[in-house]
Structure formats: C-alpha cells, structure tokens
C-alpha positions as a printed Julia matrix, in Angstrom:
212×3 Matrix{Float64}:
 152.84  64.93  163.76
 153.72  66.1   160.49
 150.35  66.9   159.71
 149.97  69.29  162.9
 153.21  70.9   162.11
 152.09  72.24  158.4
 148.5   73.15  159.49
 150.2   75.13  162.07
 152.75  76.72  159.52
 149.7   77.6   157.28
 147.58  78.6   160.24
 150.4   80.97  160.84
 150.94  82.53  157.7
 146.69  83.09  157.22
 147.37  85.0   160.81
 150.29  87.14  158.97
 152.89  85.46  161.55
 154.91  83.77  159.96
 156.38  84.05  155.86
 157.73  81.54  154.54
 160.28  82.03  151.56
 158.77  81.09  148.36
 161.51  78.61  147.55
 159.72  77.27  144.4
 157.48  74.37  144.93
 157.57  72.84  141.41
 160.03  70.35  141.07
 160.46  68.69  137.79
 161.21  64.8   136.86
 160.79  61.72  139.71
 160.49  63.11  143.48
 162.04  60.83  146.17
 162.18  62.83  149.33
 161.6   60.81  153.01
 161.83  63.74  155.03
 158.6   66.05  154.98
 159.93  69.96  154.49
 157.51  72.52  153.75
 159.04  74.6   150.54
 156.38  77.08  150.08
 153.58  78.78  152.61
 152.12  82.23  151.67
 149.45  83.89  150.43
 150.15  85.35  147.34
 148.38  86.51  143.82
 146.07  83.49  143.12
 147.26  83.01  139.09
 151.13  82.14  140.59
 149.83  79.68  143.03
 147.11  78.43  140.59
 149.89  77.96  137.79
 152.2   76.17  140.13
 149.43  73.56  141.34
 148.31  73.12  137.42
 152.36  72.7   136.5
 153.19  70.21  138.99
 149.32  68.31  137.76
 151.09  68.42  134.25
 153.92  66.27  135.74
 152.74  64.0   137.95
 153.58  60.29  136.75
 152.19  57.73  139.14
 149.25  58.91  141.03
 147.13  61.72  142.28
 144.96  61.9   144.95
 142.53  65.56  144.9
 139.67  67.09  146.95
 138.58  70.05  145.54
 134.71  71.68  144.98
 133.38  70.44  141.99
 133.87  73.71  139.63
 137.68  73.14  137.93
 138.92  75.45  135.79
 139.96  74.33  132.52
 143.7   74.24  132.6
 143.23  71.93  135.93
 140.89  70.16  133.9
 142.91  69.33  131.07
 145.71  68.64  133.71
 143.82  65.89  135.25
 142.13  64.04  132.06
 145.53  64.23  130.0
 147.26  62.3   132.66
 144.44  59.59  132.89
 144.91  59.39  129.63
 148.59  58.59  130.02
 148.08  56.11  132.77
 148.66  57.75  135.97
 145.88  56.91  139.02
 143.87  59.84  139.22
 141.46  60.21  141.76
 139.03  63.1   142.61
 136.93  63.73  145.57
 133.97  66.48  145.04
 131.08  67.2   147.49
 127.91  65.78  147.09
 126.01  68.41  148.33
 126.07  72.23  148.19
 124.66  75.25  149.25
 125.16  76.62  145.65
 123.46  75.11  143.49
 124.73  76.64  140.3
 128.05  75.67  141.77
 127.29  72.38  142.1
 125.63  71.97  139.06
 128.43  73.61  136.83
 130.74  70.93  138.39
 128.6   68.09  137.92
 128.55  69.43  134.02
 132.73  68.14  134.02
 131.84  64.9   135.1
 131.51  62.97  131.83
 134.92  64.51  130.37
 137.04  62.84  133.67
 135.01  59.63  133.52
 135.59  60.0   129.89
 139.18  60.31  129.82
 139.38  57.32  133.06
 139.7   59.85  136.34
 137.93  57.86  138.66
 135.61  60.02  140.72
 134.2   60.54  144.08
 131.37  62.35  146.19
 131.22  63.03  149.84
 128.04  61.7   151.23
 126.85  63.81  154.34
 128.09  66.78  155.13
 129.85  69.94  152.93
 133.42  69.06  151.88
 135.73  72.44  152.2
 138.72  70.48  151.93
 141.22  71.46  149.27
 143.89  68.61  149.23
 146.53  67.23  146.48
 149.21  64.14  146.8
 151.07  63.71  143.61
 153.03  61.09  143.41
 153.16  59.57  146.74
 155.43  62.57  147.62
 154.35  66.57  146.86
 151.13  67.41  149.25
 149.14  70.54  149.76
 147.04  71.76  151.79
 145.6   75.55  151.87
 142.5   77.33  150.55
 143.15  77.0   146.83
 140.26  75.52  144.67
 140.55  74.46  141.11
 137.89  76.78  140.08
 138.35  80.45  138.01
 137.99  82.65  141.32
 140.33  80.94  142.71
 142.66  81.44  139.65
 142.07  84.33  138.9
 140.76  86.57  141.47
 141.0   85.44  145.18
 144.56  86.05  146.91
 145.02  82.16  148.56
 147.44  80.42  150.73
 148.84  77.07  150.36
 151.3   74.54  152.1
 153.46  72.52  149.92
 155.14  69.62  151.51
 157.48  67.68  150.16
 157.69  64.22  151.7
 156.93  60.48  151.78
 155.63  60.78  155.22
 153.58  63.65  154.94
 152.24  62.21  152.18
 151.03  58.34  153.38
 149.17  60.52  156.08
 147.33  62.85  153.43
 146.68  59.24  151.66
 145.37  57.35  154.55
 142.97  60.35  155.2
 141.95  60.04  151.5
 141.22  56.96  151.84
 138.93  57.45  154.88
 137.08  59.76  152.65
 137.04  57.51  150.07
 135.12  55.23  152.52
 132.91  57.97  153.27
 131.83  58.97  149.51
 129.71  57.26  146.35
 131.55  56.45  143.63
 130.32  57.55  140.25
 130.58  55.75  137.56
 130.39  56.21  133.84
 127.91  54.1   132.75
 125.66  54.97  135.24
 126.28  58.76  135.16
 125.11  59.08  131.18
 121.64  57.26  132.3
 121.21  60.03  134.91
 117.9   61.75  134.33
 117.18  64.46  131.75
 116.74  67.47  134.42
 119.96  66.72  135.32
 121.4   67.51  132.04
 119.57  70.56  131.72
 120.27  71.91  135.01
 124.56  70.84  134.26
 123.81  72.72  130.84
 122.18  75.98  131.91
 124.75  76.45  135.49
 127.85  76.02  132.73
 126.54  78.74  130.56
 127.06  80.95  134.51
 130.22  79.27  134.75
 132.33  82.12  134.31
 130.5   84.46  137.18
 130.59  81.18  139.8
C-alpha cells in the first residue's frame, strides 16, 4: 500500500497535479523513521536533485540497495566505491542488455572500479531495466526518473519520490531482492578474464562518454 500511494504521488506531480513542498530530503546522521512520509516529489533542475541523491550516497552507513542504467556519473561513482570501501553493503543492479550500445558499453567500462573497491554487482537477465531505485539504509527510498548518469545531472529536468520509512523501505528491498533473483552476478575475477573486444569496445564508448 505504501508503494501505490508514492507511485501515485509521483504519477501526480509528472501530470503537473500535484506539488509537493520541497521539504529537504537529505537528512544527516542515523535515520530511524517507522512511518513512510514522502518529504520531497517534484520535478525540478536535474543538478539539485542529482546533488541531493549523491549527498545522501555520501552518508549512507549500513547498506544500499541501487538500480540504475549502467552509465554513473563520477561523483555517484565515487559515492558508491568510497562507501564499499568503508564497509557499508553496496549493491547495484544494471541492465544486461541495451538498445544503446555505446551506453551500455561506457557502463560496463565502470565495472572493474566497483568490483575493485567491493560493490557487489548485478545484471538483469531478459528484458530492459528502466527502473531507477535507491534504499539507503534500510530507511530513505526513491523512486522517480533520475539516473546516475551526466544527462541526468546535468541536463534533463527529473522527478523523484523520496520516502522516508522502514516500511516503505522492506517493500523496495523485497522487490530488490526479486530482481536480484532475476539477474547474473558479476564477479571480479571473472570480469578481468572477459575477452579482449570487450575491453576495446568499454575503452572506445568511454572516450563518447561525455555526449551519452
């Protein structure tokens, strides 16, 4: 139920009928809220939104669950492998196909610095994933049309859901988890003894990374 209720908030605001206020998403230090309440719903220049999402990454202490496309900007980038590093359960889910395959191939080039840094990493087998998902700490979800990626940074107006809430957020997890189920691990040792036209085609789609 408090699923439906957000996706209907956000399904209103993409419609223009509803606002939310913007009553500032980021909440510093330990988060410990049972009751799901959405702070923050709009559509709104993509760099505020984009900072907020990378700010509360920065924070997060226990875990973090993400779907995103597989191009991430590098601010969400160092976000993610800086908190491996300290410890916290990072998990990423990426497609693991694409209709863009400069896209897909610019992502794939990341790989090795999350495995790297011990972000444990995902891809969806079957169809295309346009989910764009986070749980931080068991408590601050979102939901909306942001990806981790420079457009939608730095160019794209988005709109995004933030709910706060240990509910909310054991639903978003059990659907991760489903996905989870659904996708091929990859793993580090096996990713470095991929083949060589891999490599090349990661190398040559970062080089266009800027213009994906």
């Amino acid at each position: 139920m408090a699923f439906l209720l957000s996706c209907l908030f956000l399904l209103a605001t993409l419609a223009g009928c509803a606002t939310l206020p913007d009553t500032g998403d980021i909440i510093y230090g330990p988060l410990d809220v049972r009751t799901p309440k959405v702070v923050g719903a709009r559509g709104e220049l993509s760099p505020e939104r984009s900072k907020r999402i990378v700010e509360r990454l920065q924070r997060q202490s226990g875990s973090t669950e993400l779907t995103a496309r597989q191009s991430i900007v590098l601010e969400a980038m160092t976000a993610l492998t800086d908190a491996a590093k300290r410890g916290v359960d990072v998990r990423l889910i990426v497609p693991g196909v694409s209709n863009h395959g400069l896209v897909f191939y610019a992502g794939r080039s990341r790989y090795e610095d999350l495995l790297e840094s011990g972000v444990k990493l995902y891809e969806r087998r079957g169809g295309m994933l346009h989910a764009k998902t986070a749980v931080i700490d068991g408590v601050w979800s979102t939901v909306g049309s942001t990806n981790l990626d420079l457009w939608s940074f730095a160019r794209n107006d988005e709109v995004n859901a933030v709910i706060l809430g240990r509910e909310f957020a054991d639903e978003m997890e059990a659907m991760f988890a489903a996905d989870i189920e659904a996708s091929n691990e990859i793993r580090r040792e096996e990713w470095k003894g991929r083949p060589l036209t891999g490599h090349i085609k990661e190398w040559f789609s970062r080089l266009l990374s800027y213009w994906l």
